[in-house]
PDB file of N, CA and C in Angstrom:
ATOM      1  N   MET T  93     -12.127 -10.366   4.888  1.00  0.00           N
ATOM      2  CA  MET T  93     -13.408  -9.838   4.418  1.00  0.00           C
ATOM      3  C   MET T  93     -13.928 -10.707   3.284  1.00  0.00           C
ATOM      4  N   ASN T  94     -15.243 -10.661   3.154  1.00  0.00           N
ATOM      5  CA  ASN T  94     -15.897 -11.418   2.103  1.00  0.00           C
ATOM      6  C   ASN T  94     -16.852 -10.514   1.349  1.00  0.00           C
ATOM      7  N   LYS T  95     -16.850 -10.651   0.035  1.00  0.00           N
ATOM      8  CA  LYS T  95     -17.813  -9.944  -0.791  1.00  0.00           C
ATOM      9  C   LYS T  95     -19.041 -10.830  -0.893  1.00  0.00           C
ATOM     10  N   ILE T  96     -20.216 -10.258  -0.613  1.00  0.00           N
ATOM     11  CA  ILE T  96     -21.473 -10.988  -0.671  1.00  0.00           C
ATOM     12  C   ILE T  96     -22.327 -10.359  -1.767  1.00  0.00           C
ATOM     13  N   LEU T  97     -22.675 -11.178  -2.755  1.00  0.00           N
ATOM     14  CA  LEU T  97     -23.450 -10.724  -3.911  1.00  0.00           C
ATOM     15  C   LEU T  97     -24.900 -11.148  -3.771  1.00  0.00           C
ATOM     16  N   PHE T  98     -25.802 -10.303  -4.252  1.00  0.00           N
ATOM     17  CA  PHE T  98     -27.227 -10.585  -4.222  1.00  0.00           C
ATOM     18  C   PHE T  98     -27.783 -10.484  -5.632  1.00  0.00           C
ATOM     19  N   PHE T  99     -28.671 -11.414  -5.975  1.00  0.00           N
ATOM     20  CA  PHE T  99     -29.256 -11.421  -7.308  1.00  0.00           C
ATOM     21  C   PHE T  99     -30.770 -11.358  -7.237  1.00  0.00           C
ATOM     22  N   ALA T 100     -31.371 -10.918  -8.341  1.00  0.00           N
ATOM     23  CA  ALA T 100     -32.829 -10.865  -8.543  1.00  0.00           C
ATOM     24  C   ALA T 100     -33.531 -10.120  -7.405  1.00  0.00           C
ATOM     25  N   GLU T 101     -34.555 -10.734  -6.802  1.00  0.00           N
ATOM     26  CA  GLU T 101     -35.365 -10.034  -5.795  1.00  0.00           C
ATOM     27  C   GLU T 101     -34.553  -9.663  -4.559  1.00  0.00           C
ATOM     28  N   LEU T 102     -33.525 -10.440  -4.237  1.00  0.00           N
ATOM     29  CA  LEU T 102     -32.692 -10.094  -3.078  1.00  0.00           C
ATOM     30  C   LEU T 102     -31.944  -8.783  -3.325  1.00  0.00           C
ATOM     31  N   ARG T 103     -31.475  -8.602  -4.545  1.00  0.00           N
ATOM     32  CA  ARG T 103     -30.794  -7.347  -4.912  1.00  0.00           C
ATOM     33  C   ARG T 103     -31.767  -6.176  -4.780  1.00  0.00           C
ATOM     34  N   GLU T 104     -32.989  -6.376  -5.243  1.00  0.00           N
ATOM     35  CA  GLU T 104     -33.993  -5.308  -5.154  1.00  0.00           C
ATOM     36  C   GLU T 104     -34.291  -4.950  -3.702  1.00  0.00           C
ATOM     37  N   LYS T 105     -34.445  -5.966  -2.847  1.00  0.00           N
ATOM     38  CA  LYS T 105     -34.741  -5.715  -1.433  1.00  0.00           C
ATOM     39  C   LYS T 105     -33.567  -5.058  -0.713  1.00  0.00           C
ATOM     40  N   MET T 106     -32.350  -5.439  -1.077  1.00  0.00           N
ATOM     41  CA  MET T 106     -31.160  -4.858  -0.459  1.00  0.00           C
ATOM     42  C   MET T 106     -30.924  -3.424  -0.919  1.00  0.00           C
ATOM     43  N   GLY T 107     -31.298  -3.145  -2.165  1.00  0.00           N
ATOM     44  CA  GLY T 107     -31.036  -1.823  -2.721  1.00  0.00           C
ATOM     45  C   GLY T 107     -29.618  -1.678  -3.242  1.00  0.00           C
ATOM     46  N   GLU T 108     -28.871  -2.771  -3.252  1.00  0.00           N
ATOM     47  CA  GLU T 108     -27.515  -2.791  -3.797  1.00  0.00           C
ATOM     48  C   GLU T 108     -27.175  -4.221  -4.194  1.00  0.00           C
ATOM     49  N   ASP T 109     -26.184  -4.358  -5.060  1.00  0.00           N
ATOM     50  CA  ASP T 109     -25.878  -5.703  -5.553  1.00  0.00           C
ATOM     51  C   ASP T 109     -24.851  -6.452  -4.718  1.00  0.00           C
ATOM     52  N   SER T 110     -24.138  -5.755  -3.837  1.00  0.00           N
ATOM     53  CA  SER T 110     -23.158  -6.461  -3.002  1.00  0.00           C
ATOM     54  C   SER T 110     -22.846  -5.668  -1.734  1.00  0.00           C
ATOM     55  N   ILE T 111     -22.332  -6.425  -0.742  1.00  0.00           N
ATOM     56  CA  ILE T 111     -21.845  -5.816   0.496  1.00  0.00           C
ATOM     57  C   ILE T 111     -20.555  -6.536   0.877  1.00  0.00           C
ATOM     58  N   GLU T 112     -19.802  -5.961   1.781  1.00  0.00           N
ATOM     59  CA  GLU T 112     -18.587  -6.608   2.277  1.00  0.00           C
ATOM     60  C   GLU T 112     -18.725  -6.816   3.780  1.00  0.00           C
ATOM     61  N   LEU T 113     -18.584  -8.069   4.203  1.00  0.00           N
ATOM     62  CA  LEU T 113     -18.652  -8.425   5.615  1.00  0.00           C
ATOM     63  C   LEU T 113     -17.587  -9.470   5.905  1.00  0.00           C
ATOM     64  N   ASN T 114     -17.173  -9.557   7.153  1.00  0.00           N
ATOM     65  CA  ASN T 114     -16.226 -10.601   7.541  1.00  0.00           C
ATOM     66  C   ASN T 114     -17.018 -11.829   7.977  1.00  0.00           C
ATOM     67  N   MET T 115     -17.058 -12.850   7.126  1.00  0.00           N
ATOM     68  CA  MET T 115     -17.781 -14.086   7.415  1.00  0.00           C
ATOM     69  C   MET T 115     -16.828 -15.274   7.483  1.00  0.00           C
ATOM     70  N   SER T 116     -15.549 -15.010   7.526  1.00  0.00           N
ATOM     71  CA  SER T 116     -14.540 -16.073   7.574  1.00  0.00           C
ATOM     72  C   SER T 116     -14.791 -16.996   8.762  1.00  0.00           C
ATOM     73  N   GLY T 117     -14.767 -18.321   8.495  1.00  0.00           N
ATOM     74  CA  GLY T 117     -14.969 -19.312   9.542  1.00  0.00           C
ATOM     75  C   GLY T 117     -16.418 -19.675   9.794  1.00  0.00           C
ATOM     76  N   LYS T 118     -17.349 -18.956   9.157  1.00  0.00           N
ATOM     77  CA  LYS T 118     -18.771 -19.250   9.340  1.00  0.00           C
ATOM     78  C   LYS T 118     -19.254 -20.195   8.235  1.00  0.00           C
ATOM     79  N   LYS T 119     -20.258 -20.989   8.573  1.00  0.00           N
ATOM     80  CA  LYS T 119     -20.878 -21.872   7.590  1.00  0.00           C
ATOM     81  C   LYS T 119     -21.986 -21.113   6.869  1.00  0.00           C
ATOM     82  N   ILE T 120     -22.325 -21.589   5.672  1.00  0.00           N
ATOM     83  CA  ILE T 120     -23.356 -20.936   4.869  1.00  0.00           C
ATOM     84  C   ILE T 120     -24.660 -20.790   5.651  1.00  0.00           C
ATOM     85  N   GLU T 121     -25.066 -21.817   6.388  1.00  0.00           N
ATOM     86  CA  GLU T 121     -26.318 -21.718   7.137  1.00  0.00           C
ATOM     87  C   GLU T 121     -26.266 -20.600   8.179  1.00  0.00           C
ATOM     88  N   GLU T 122     -25.102 -20.361   8.780  1.00  0.00           N
ATOM     89  CA  GLU T 122     -24.950 -19.265   9.746  1.00  0.00           C
ATOM     90  C   GLU T 122     -25.040 -17.912   9.042  1.00  0.00           C
ATOM     91  N   ILE T 123     -24.427 -17.837   7.873  1.00  0.00           N
ATOM     92  CA  ILE T 123     -24.439 -16.586   7.100  1.00  0.00           C
ATOM     93  C   ILE T 123     -25.863 -16.248   6.675  1.00  0.00           C
ATOM     94  N   LYS T 124     -26.625 -17.260   6.253  1.00  0.00           N
ATOM     95  CA  LYS T 124     -28.027 -17.028   5.892  1.00  0.00           C
ATOM     96  C   LYS T 124     -28.799 -16.438   7.073  1.00  0.00           C
ATOM     97  N   GLU T 125     -28.589 -16.983   8.258  1.00  0.00           N
ATOM     98  CA  GLU T 125     -29.277 -16.484   9.451  1.00  0.00           C
ATOM     99  C   GLU T 125     -28.894 -15.034   9.740  1.00  0.00           C
ATOM    100  N   ILE T 126     -27.615 -14.720   9.635  1.00  0.00           N
ATOM    101  CA  ILE T 126     -27.142 -13.356   9.894  1.00  0.00           C
ATOM    102  C   ILE T 126     -27.751 -12.380   8.891  1.00  0.00           C
ATOM    103  N   ILE T 127     -27.695 -12.733   7.605  1.00  0.00           N
ATOM    104  CA  ILE T 127     -28.230 -11.855   6.552  1.00  0.00           C
ATOM    105  C   ILE T 127     -29.733 -11.664   6.759  1.00  0.00           C
ATOM    106  N   GLN T 128     -30.432 -12.735   7.108  1.00  0.00           N
ATOM    107  CA  GLN T 128     -31.878 -12.641   7.317  1.00  0.00           C
ATOM    108  C   GLN T 128     -32.209 -11.704   8.473  1.00  0.00           C
ATOM    109  N   LYS T 129     -31.489 -11.820   9.582  1.00  0.00           N
ATOM    110  CA  LYS T 129     -31.759 -10.988  10.757  1.00  0.00           C
ATOM    111  C   LYS T 129     -31.346  -9.534  10.555  1.00  0.00           C
ATOM    112  N   VAL T 130     -30.141  -9.325  10.088  1.00  0.00           N
ATOM    113  CA  VAL T 130     -29.599  -7.968   9.983  1.00  0.00           C
ATOM    114  C   VAL T 130     -30.259  -7.162   8.867  1.00  0.00           C
ATOM    115  N   TYR T 131     -30.529  -7.821   7.727  1.00  0.00           N
ATOM    116  CA  TYR T 131     -31.048  -7.098   6.563  1.00  0.00           C
ATOM    117  C   TYR T 131     -32.512  -7.417   6.257  1.00  0.00           C
ATOM    118  N   SER T 132     -33.151  -8.213   7.089  1.00  0.00           N
ATOM    119  CA  SER T 132     -34.572  -8.575   6.935  1.00  0.00           C
ATOM    120  C   SER T 132     -34.879  -9.152   5.551  1.00  0.00           C
ATOM    121  N   LEU T 133     -34.012 -10.022   5.075  1.00  0.00           N
ATOM    122  CA  LEU T 133     -34.242 -10.677   3.788  1.00  0.00           C
ATOM    123  C   LEU T 133     -34.893 -12.040   4.050  1.00  0.00           C
ATOM    124  N   SER T 134     -36.205 -12.059   3.994  1.00  0.00           N
ATOM    125  CA  SER T 134     -36.954 -13.247   4.388  1.00  0.00           C
ATOM    126  C   SER T 134     -36.762 -14.438   3.457  1.00  0.00           C
ATOM    127  N   ASN T 135     -36.413 -14.231   2.208  1.00  0.00           N
ATOM    128  CA  ASN T 135     -36.303 -15.330   1.250  1.00  0.00           C
ATOM    129  C   ASN T 135     -34.882 -15.899   1.169  1.00  0.00           C
ATOM    130  N   VAL T 136     -33.968 -15.362   1.937  1.00  0.00           N
ATOM    131  CA  VAL T 136     -32.567 -15.779   1.818  1.00  0.00           C
ATOM    132  C   VAL T 136     -32.360 -17.235   2.233  1.00  0.00           C
ATOM    133  N   GLU T 137     -33.175 -17.755   3.152  1.00  0.00           N
ATOM    134  CA  GLU T 137     -32.991 -19.135   3.598  1.00  0.00           C
ATOM    135  C   GLU T 137     -33.303 -20.145   2.495  1.00  0.00           C
ATOM    136  N   HIS T 138     -34.076 -19.753   1.482  1.00  0.00           N
ATOM    137  CA  HIS T 138     -34.420 -20.635   0.370  1.00  0.00           C
ATOM    138  C   HIS T 138     -33.504 -20.428  -0.840  1.00  0.00           C
ATOM    139  N   SER T 139     -32.569 -19.533  -0.720  1.00  0.00           N
ATOM    140  CA  SER T 139     -31.684 -19.213  -1.838  1.00  0.00           C
ATOM    141  C   SER T 139     -30.612 -20.269  -2.042  1.00  0.00           C
ATOM    142  N   MET T 140     -30.218 -20.412  -3.293  1.00  0.00           N
ATOM    143  CA  MET T 140     -29.034 -21.211  -3.599  1.00  0.00           C
ATOM    144  C   MET T 140     -27.842 -20.312  -3.310  1.00  0.00           C
ATOM    145  N   VAL T 141     -26.738 -20.915  -2.934  1.00  0.00           N
ATOM    146  CA  VAL T 141     -25.562 -20.137  -2.584  1.00  0.00           C
ATOM    147  C   VAL T 141     -24.361 -20.669  -3.354  1.00  0.00           C
ATOM    148  N   ALA T 142     -23.573 -19.748  -3.860  1.00  0.00           N
ATOM    149  CA  ALA T 142     -22.323 -20.113  -4.518  1.00  0.00           C
ATOM    150  C   ALA T 142     -21.175 -19.441  -3.764  1.00  0.00           C
ATOM    151  N   VAL T 143     -20.096 -20.188  -3.606  1.00  0.00           N
ATOM    152  CA  VAL T 143     -18.877 -19.642  -3.017  1.00  0.00           C
ATOM    153  C   VAL T 143     -17.799 -19.730  -4.102  1.00  0.00           C
ATOM    154  N   ASN T 144     -17.261 -18.582  -4.456  1.00  0.00           N
ATOM    155  CA  ASN T 144     -16.268 -18.509  -5.523  1.00  0.00           C
ATOM    156  C   ASN T 144     -16.768 -19.182  -6.800  1.00  0.00           C
ATOM    157  N   GLU T 145     -18.020 -18.872  -7.156  1.00  0.00           N
ATOM    158  CA  GLU T 145     -18.672 -19.312  -8.389  1.00  0.00           C
ATOM    159  C   GLU T 145     -18.938 -20.813  -8.461  1.00  0.00           C
ATOM    160  N   GLU T 146     -18.934 -21.499  -7.320  1.00  0.00           N
ATOM    161  CA  GLU T 146     -19.309 -22.914  -7.274  1.00  0.00           C
ATOM    162  C   GLU T 146     -20.401 -23.078  -6.229  1.00  0.00           C
ATOM    163  N   PHE T 147     -21.463 -23.804  -6.593  1.00  0.00           N
ATOM    164  CA  PHE T 147     -22.565 -23.984  -5.653  1.00  0.00           C
ATOM    165  C   PHE T 147     -22.061 -24.629  -4.380  1.00  0.00           C
ATOM    166  N   ALA T 148     -22.610 -24.168  -3.254  1.00  0.00           N
ATOM    167  CA  ALA T 148     -22.149 -24.620  -1.941  1.00  0.00           C
ATOM    168  C   ALA T 148     -23.331 -25.112  -1.107  1.00  0.00           C
ATOM    169  N   LYS T 149     -23.051 -26.024  -0.199  1.00  0.00           N
ATOM    170  CA  LYS T 149     -24.058 -26.548   0.716  1.00  0.00           C
ATOM    171  C   LYS T 149     -24.067 -25.716   1.992  1.00  0.00           C
ATOM    172  N   ASN T 150     -25.101 -25.888   2.793  1.00  0.00           N
ATOM    173  CA  ASN T 150     -25.216 -25.149   4.053  1.00  0.00           C
ATOM    174  C   ASN T 150     -24.052 -25.419   4.991  1.00  0.00           C
ATOM    175  N   GLU T 151     -23.417 -26.582   4.873  1.00  0.00           N
ATOM    176  CA  GLU T 151     -22.310 -26.958   5.756  1.00  0.00           C
ATOM    177  C   GLU T 151     -20.965 -26.381   5.313  1.00  0.00           C
ATOM    178  N   THR T 152     -20.926 -25.771   4.128  1.00  0.00           N
ATOM    179  CA  THR T 152     -19.676 -25.227   3.602  1.00  0.00           C
ATOM    180  C   THR T 152     -19.181 -24.086   4.485  1.00  0.00           C
ATOM    181  N   GLU T 153     -17.915 -24.154   4.871  1.00  0.00           N
ATOM    182  CA  GLU T 153     -17.303 -23.096   5.679  1.00  0.00           C
ATOM    183  C   GLU T 153     -16.601 -22.095   4.763  1.00  0.00           C
ATOM    184  N   VAL T 154     -16.845 -20.833   5.026  1.00  0.00           N
ATOM    185  CA  VAL T 154     -16.297 -19.746   4.211  1.00  0.00           C
ATOM    186  C   VAL T 154     -14.925 -19.341   4.739  1.00  0.00           C
ATOM    187  N   LYS T 155     -14.025 -19.058   3.808  1.00  0.00           N
ATOM    188  CA  LYS T 155     -12.680 -18.605   4.159  1.00  0.00           C
ATOM    189  C   LYS T 155     -12.534 -17.124   3.841  1.00  0.00           C
ATOM    190  N   ASP T 156     -11.540 -16.498   4.444  1.00  0.00           N
ATOM    191  CA  ASP T 156     -11.260 -15.089   4.183  1.00  0.00           C
ATOM    192  C   ASP T 156     -11.004 -14.890   2.693  1.00  0.00           C
ATOM    193  N   GLY T 157     -11.642 -13.890   2.114  1.00  0.00           N
ATOM    194  CA  GLY T 157     -11.464 -13.580   0.709  1.00  0.00           C
ATOM    195  C   GLY T 157     -12.447 -14.258  -0.229  1.00  0.00           C
ATOM    196  N   ASP T 158     -13.226 -15.224   0.274  1.00  0.00           N
ATOM    197  CA  ASP T 158     -14.224 -15.893  -0.563  1.00  0.00           C
ATOM    198  C   ASP T 158     -15.322 -14.914  -0.970  1.00  0.00           C
ATOM    199  N   THR T 159     -15.856 -15.125  -2.163  1.00  0.00           N
ATOM    200  CA  THR T 159     -17.010 -14.375  -2.638  1.00  0.00           C
ATOM    201  C   THR T 159     -18.227 -15.278  -2.523  1.00  0.00           C
ATOM    202  N   ILE T 160     -19.261 -14.758  -1.882  1.00  0.00           N
ATOM    203  CA  ILE T 160     -20.477 -15.520  -1.620  1.00  0.00           C
ATOM    204  C   ILE T 160     -21.609 -14.891  -2.424  1.00  0.00           C
ATOM    205  N   ALA T 161     -22.343 -15.729  -3.160  1.00  0.00           N
ATOM    206  CA  ALA T 161     -23.467 -15.224  -3.971  1.00  0.00           C
ATOM    207  C   ALA T 161     -24.758 -15.884  -3.529  1.00  0.00           C
ATOM    208  N   PHE T 162     -25.791 -15.066  -3.292  1.00  0.00           N
ATOM    209  CA  PHE T 162     -27.117 -15.560  -2.947  1.00  0.00           C
ATOM    210  C   PHE T 162     -28.012 -15.439  -4.176  1.00  0.00           C
ATOM    211  N   ILE T 163     -28.569 -16.586  -4.608  1.00  0.00           N
ATOM    212  CA  ILE T 163     -29.387 -16.642  -5.803  1.00  0.00           C
ATOM    213  C   ILE T 163     -30.758 -17.173  -5.383  1.00  0.00           C
ATOM    214  N   PRO T 164     -31.774 -16.298  -5.362  1.00  0.00           N
ATOM    215  CA  PRO T 164     -33.092 -16.738  -4.885  1.00  0.00           C
ATOM    216  C   PRO T 164     -33.753 -17.687  -5.880  1.00  0.00           C
ATOM    217  N   PRO T 165     -34.717 -18.476  -5.382  1.00  0.00           N
ATOM    218  CA  PRO T 165     -35.462 -19.368  -6.289  1.00  0.00           C
ATOM    219  C   PRO T 165     -36.228 -18.538  -7.317  1.00  0.00           C
ATOM    220  N   VAL T 166     -36.335 -19.088  -8.494  1.00  0.00           N
ATOM    221  CA  VAL T 166     -37.005 -18.380  -9.590  1.00  0.00           C
ATOM    222  C   VAL T 166     -38.172 -19.236 -10.050  1.00  0.00           C
ATOM    223  N   SER T 167     -39.290 -18.594 -10.276  1.00  0.00           N
ATOM    224  CA  SER T 167     -40.438 -19.331 -10.815  1.00  0.00           C
ATOM    225  C   SER T 167     -40.741 -18.809 -12.210  1.00  0.00           C
ATOM    226  N   GLY T 168     -41.316 -19.636 -12.981  1.00  0.00           N
ATOM    227  CA  GLY T 168     -41.647 -19.227 -14.343  1.00  0.00           C
ATOM    228  C   GLY T 168     -42.509 -20.286 -14.997  1.00  0.00           C
ATOM    229  N   GLY T 169     -42.897 -20.006 -16.205  1.00  0.00           N
ATOM    230  CA  GLY T 169     -43.759 -20.987 -16.829  1.00  0.00           C
ATOM    231  C   GLY T 169     -43.707 -20.978 -18.293  1.00  0.00           C
TER     232      GLY T 169
END
């Protein structure tokens, strides 16, 4: 199992800060697609992703027990 964390607007849209899903063996780009389809999070494809508190690329493969964090883009001025 993997703990998936959501921050900022993604947390608001989800209505919770984390979920647990089995994503072992999947790449980040696959996980983004699954989260977008299942939870209708339209901005997830533009989010930065961290695996075990280190930024990860779309090609990164997730292992059992990894914690995945989705951090949406932030604008400001």
